[in-house]
Each structure stands twice: as C-alpha cells, then as structure tokens.
PDB file of C-alpha atoms and ligand atoms in Angstrom:
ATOM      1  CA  UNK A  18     -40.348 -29.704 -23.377  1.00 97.00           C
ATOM      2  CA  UNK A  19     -38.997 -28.195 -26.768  1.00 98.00           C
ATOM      3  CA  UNK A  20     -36.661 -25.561 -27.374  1.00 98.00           C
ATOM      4  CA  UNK A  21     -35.876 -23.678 -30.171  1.00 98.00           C
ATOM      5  CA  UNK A  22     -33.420 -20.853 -30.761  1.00 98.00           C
ATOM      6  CA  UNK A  23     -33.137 -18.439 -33.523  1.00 98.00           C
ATOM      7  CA  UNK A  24     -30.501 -16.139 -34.746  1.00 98.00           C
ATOM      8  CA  UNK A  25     -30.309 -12.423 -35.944  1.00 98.00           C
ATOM      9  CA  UNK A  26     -27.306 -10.222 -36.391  1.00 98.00           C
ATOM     10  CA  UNK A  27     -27.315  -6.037 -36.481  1.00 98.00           C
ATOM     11  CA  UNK A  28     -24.473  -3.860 -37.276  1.00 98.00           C
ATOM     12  CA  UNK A  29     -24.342  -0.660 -34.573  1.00 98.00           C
ATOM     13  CA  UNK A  30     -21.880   1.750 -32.932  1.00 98.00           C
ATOM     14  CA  UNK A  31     -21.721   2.027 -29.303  1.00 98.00           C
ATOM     15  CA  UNK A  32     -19.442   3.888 -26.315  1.00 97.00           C
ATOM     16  CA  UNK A  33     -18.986   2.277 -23.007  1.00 96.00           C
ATOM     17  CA  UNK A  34     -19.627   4.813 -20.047  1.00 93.00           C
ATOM     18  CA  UNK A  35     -17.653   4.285 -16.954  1.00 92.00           C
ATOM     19  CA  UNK A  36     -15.197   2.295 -18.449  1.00 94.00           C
ATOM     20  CA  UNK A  37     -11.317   3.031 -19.052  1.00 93.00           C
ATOM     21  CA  UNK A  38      -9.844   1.136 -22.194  1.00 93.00           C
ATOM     22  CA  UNK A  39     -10.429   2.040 -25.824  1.00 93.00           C
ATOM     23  CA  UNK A  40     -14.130   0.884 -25.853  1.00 92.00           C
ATOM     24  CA  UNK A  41     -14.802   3.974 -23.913  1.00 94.00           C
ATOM     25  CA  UNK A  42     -14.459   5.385 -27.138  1.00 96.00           C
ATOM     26  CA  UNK A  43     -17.055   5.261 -29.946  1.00 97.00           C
ATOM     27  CA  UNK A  44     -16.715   2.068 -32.140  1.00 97.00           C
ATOM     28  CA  UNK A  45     -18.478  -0.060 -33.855  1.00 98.00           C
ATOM     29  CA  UNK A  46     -19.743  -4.549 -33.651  1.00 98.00           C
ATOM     30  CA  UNK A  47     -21.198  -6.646 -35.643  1.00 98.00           C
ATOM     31  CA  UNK A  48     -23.658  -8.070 -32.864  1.00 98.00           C
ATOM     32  CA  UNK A  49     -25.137 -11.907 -32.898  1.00 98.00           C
ATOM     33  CA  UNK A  50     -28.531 -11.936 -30.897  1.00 98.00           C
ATOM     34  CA  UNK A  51     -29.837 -15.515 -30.350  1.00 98.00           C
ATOM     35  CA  UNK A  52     -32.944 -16.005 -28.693  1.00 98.00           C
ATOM     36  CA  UNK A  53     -33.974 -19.244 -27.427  1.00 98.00           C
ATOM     37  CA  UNK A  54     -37.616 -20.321 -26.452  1.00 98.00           C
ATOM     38  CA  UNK A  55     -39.583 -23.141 -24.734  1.00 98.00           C
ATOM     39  CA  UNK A  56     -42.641 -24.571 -24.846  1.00 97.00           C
ATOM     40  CA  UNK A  57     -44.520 -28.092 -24.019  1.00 97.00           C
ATOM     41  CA  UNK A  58     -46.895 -27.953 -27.040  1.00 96.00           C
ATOM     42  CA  UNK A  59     -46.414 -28.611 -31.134  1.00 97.00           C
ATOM     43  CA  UNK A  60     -50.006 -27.334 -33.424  1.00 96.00           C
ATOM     44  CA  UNK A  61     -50.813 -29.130 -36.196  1.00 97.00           C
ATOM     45  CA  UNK A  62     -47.982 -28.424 -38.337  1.00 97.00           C
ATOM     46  CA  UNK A  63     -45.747 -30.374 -35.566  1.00 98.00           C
ATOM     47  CA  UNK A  64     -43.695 -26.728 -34.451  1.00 98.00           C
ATOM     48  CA  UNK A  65     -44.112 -25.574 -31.058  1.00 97.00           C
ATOM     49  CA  UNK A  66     -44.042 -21.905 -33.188  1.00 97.00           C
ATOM     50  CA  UNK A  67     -43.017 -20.868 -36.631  1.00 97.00           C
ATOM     51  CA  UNK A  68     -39.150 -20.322 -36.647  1.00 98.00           C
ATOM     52  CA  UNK A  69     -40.375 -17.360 -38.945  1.00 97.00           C
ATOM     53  CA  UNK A  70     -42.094 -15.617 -36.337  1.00 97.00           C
ATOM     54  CA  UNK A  71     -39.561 -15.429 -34.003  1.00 97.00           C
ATOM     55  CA  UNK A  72     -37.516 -14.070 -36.327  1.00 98.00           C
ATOM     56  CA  UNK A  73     -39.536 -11.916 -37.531  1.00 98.00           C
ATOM     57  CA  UNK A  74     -39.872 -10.631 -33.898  1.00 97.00           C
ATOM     58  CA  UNK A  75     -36.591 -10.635 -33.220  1.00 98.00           C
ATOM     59  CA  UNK A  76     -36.048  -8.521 -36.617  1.00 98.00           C
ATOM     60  CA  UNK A  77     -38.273  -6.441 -35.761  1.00 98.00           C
ATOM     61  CA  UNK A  78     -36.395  -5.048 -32.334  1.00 98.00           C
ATOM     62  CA  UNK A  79     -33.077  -5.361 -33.739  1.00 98.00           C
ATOM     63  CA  UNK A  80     -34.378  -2.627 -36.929  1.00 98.00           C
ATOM     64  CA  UNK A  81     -34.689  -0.193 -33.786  1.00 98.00           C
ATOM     65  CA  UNK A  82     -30.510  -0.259 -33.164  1.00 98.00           C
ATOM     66  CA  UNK A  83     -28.927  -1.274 -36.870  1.00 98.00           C
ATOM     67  CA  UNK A  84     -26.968   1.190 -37.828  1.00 98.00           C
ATOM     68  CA  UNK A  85     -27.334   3.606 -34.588  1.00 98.00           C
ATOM     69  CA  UNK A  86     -25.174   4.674 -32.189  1.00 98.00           C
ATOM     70  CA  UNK A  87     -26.602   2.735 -29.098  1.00 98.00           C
ATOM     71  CA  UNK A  88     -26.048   5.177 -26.290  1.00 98.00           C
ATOM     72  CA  UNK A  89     -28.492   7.743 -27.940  1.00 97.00           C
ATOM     73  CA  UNK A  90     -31.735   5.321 -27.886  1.00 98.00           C
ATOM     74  CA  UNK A  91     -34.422   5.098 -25.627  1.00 96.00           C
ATOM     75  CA  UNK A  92     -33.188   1.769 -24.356  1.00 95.00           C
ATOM     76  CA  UNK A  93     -29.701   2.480 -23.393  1.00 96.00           C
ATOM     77  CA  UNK A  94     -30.155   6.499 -22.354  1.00 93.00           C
ATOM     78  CA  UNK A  95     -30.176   4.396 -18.533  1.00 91.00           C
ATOM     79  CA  UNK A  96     -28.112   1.423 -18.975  1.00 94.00           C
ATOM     80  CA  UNK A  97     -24.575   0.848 -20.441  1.00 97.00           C
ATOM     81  CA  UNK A  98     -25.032  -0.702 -24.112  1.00 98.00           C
ATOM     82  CA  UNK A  99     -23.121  -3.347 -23.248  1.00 98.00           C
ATOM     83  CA  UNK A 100     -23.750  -7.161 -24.452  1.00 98.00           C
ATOM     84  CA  UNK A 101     -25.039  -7.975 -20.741  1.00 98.00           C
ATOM     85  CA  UNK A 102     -27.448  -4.636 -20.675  1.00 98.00           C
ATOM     86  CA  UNK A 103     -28.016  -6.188 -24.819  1.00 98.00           C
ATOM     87  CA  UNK A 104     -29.201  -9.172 -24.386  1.00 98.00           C
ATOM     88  CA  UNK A 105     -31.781  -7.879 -20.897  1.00 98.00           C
ATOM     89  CA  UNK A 106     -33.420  -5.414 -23.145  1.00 98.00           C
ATOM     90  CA  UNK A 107     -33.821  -7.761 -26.122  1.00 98.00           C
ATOM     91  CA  UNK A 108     -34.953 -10.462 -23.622  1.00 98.00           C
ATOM     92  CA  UNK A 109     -37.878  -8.124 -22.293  1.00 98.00           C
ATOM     93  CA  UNK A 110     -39.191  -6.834 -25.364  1.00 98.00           C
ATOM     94  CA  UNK A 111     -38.789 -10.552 -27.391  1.00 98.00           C
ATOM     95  CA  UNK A 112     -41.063 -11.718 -24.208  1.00 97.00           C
ATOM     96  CA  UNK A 113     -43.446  -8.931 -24.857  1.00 97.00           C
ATOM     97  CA  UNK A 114     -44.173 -10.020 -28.355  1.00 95.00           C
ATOM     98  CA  UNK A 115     -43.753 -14.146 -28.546  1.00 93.00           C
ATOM     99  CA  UNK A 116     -47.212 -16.235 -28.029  1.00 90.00           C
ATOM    100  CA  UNK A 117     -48.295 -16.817 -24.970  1.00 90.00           C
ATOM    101  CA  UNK A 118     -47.937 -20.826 -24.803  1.00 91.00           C
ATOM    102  CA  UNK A 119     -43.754 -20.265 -25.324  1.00 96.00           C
ATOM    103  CA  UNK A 120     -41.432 -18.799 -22.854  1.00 97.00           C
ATOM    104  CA  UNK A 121     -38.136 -17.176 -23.872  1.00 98.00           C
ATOM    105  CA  UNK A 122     -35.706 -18.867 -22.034  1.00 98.00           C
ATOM    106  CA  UNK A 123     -32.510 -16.852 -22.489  1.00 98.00           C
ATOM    107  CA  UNK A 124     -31.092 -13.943 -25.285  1.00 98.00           C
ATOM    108  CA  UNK A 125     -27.284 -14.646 -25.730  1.00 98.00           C
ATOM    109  CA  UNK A 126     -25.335 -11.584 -28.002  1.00 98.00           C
ATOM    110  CA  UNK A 127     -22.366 -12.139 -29.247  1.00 98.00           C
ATOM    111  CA  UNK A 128     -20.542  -8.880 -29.175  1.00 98.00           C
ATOM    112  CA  UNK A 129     -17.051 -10.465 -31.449  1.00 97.00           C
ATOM    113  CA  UNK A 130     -17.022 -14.471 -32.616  1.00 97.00           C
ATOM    114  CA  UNK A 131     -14.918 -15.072 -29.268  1.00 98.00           C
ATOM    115  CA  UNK A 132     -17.186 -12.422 -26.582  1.00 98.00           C
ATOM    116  CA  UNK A 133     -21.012 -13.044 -25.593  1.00 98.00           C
ATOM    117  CA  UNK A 134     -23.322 -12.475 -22.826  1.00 98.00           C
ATOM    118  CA  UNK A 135     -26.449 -14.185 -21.817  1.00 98.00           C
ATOM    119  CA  UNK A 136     -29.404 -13.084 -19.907  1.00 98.00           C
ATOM    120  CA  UNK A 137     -32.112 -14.944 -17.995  1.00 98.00           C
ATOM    121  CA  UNK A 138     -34.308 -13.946 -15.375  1.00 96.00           C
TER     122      UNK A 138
HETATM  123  N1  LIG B  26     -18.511  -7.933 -19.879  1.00 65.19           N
HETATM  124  C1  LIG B  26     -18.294  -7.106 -20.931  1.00 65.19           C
HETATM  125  N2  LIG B  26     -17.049  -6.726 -21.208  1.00 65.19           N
HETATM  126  C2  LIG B  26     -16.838  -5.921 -22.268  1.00 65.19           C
HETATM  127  C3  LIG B  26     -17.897  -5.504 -23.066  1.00 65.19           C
HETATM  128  C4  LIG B  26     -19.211  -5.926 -22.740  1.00 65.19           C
HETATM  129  O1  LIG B  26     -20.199  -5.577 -23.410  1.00 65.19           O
HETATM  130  N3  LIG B  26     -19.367  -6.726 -21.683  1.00 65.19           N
HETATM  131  N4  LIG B  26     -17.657  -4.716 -24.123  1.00 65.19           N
HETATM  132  C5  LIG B  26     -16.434  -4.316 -24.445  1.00 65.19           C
HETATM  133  C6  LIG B  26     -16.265  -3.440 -25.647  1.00 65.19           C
HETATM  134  O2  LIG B  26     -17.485  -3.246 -26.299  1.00 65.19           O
HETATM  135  C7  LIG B  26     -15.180  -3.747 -26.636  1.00 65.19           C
HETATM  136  O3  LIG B  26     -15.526  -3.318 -27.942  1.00 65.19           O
HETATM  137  C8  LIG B  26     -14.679  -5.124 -26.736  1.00 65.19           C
HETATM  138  O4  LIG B  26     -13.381  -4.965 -27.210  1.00 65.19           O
HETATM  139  P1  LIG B  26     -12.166  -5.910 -26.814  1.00 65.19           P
HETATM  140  O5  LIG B  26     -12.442  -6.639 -25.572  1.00 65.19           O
HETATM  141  O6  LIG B  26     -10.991  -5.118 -26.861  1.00 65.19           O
HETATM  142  O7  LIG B  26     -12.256  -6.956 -27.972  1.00 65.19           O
HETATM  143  P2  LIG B  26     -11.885  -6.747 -29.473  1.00 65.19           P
HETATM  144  O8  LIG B  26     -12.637  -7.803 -30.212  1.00 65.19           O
HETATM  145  O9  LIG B  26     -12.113  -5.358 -29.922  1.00 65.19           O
HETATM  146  O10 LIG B  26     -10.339  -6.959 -29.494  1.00 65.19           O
HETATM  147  P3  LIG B  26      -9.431  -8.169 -29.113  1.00 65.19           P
HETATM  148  O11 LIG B  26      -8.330  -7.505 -28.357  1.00 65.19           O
HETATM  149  O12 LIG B  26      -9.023  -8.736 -30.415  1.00 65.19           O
HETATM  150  O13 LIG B  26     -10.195  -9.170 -28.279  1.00 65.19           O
HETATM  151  C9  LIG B  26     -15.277  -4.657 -23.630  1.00 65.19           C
HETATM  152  N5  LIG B  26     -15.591  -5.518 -22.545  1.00 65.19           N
HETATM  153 ZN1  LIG B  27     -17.696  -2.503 -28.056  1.00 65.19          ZN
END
C-alpha cells in the first residue's frame, strides 16, 4: 500500500455560529488543507498518481473559498465553517474528483500552525 499526501493553503474569513468567544465574530485564517491518498498500484512512471493532479484537484476546490467569507457559500450555508466541518467537505468533493484506483484516506486543515482537524469516514 502507498500513501501520498499533498498540501494546499487558502486565505478566507469565517464566523462561528453557536459559539460564544471572539471567533463568533468575523475574522480571518490562513488555512493548511492536506489531503492524503492510498492506493496498491504505481503506472509506468513508478507513482501511484501524479502529485500534480492532486494538487491540482485540491486547487481547484480550495479557488471556491480563497478570499470569501465562508458562512455565505453553498457548502457552509448548513454546517459551521469550522476546521472539522473543513476538512468533511474538502474530503467529499477531493473523493469526487481523484482516480478511481486511489482512495483519499483523510483531509487534515490546519486552522493556525498549533490548531487542526482531521476527517475520515
Ligand atoms: N474544534 C474547533 N475549535 C475551534 C475552531 C474550530 O474550527 N474547531 N475554531 C475556532 C476559531 O476559528 C478561532 O479563530 C480560533 O481562535 P483561537 O482558538 O482563539 O486561536 P488563535 O490562534 O486565534 O489565538 P490563540 O489564543 O493565540 O491560540 C475556535 N475553536
Ligand atoms: Zn476562526
């Protein structure tokens, strides 16, 4: 079995609903998103898939929430934008888009360098 794991970063503002403390007011992270995948099989070129297309993947959701205010998109009109509710959205729409023969194992987001959440089902 290989794993691999690949790293993005977006920049977006978010407001935590039911929640008393300051991040119930609007503010702003720096978010890490790291998605990590599995597989049994390498191609020809000896890579179970092209680091570049995950990322490219992975680019391609964060785009929707980079400089947004989370709680106004499609994703997050339901659930709390927090790193938990994060990283189960990015993990369902990553597993929507990788090749078949790889699974994603688990989307961990770093809300601060010292805060993170991981999902996996
Ligand atoms: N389990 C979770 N707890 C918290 C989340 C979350 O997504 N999941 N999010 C927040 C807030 O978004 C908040 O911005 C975090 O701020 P805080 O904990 O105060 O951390 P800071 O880095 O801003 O400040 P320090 O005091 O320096 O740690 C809260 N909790
Ligand atoms: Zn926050």
């Amino acid at each position: 079995m290989f794993r691999l794991t690949v790293r993005e970063q977006f920049a977006a503002a978010h407001q935590l609903k039911n929640y008393e403390g300051k991040c119930a007011r609007i503010h702003g992270h720096t978010w890490q998103v790291e998605v990590e995948v599995a597989g049994e099989t390498l191609d020809e070129a000896g890579m179970l898939v092209d680091f570049n297309e995950l990322k490219r993947s992975l680019k391609e959701i964060l785009e929707d929430y980079d400089h947004t205010l989370l709680n106004e998109l499609a994703d997050f009109k339901e659930a709390n934008p927090t790193a938990e509710n994060l990283a189960r959205t990015i993990y369902i729409r990553m597993a929507a888009r990788i090749p078949e023969k790889v699974k994603v194992v688990q989307v961990r987001v770093w809300e601060s360098p010292t805060a993170c959440a991981i999902y996996h089902p």
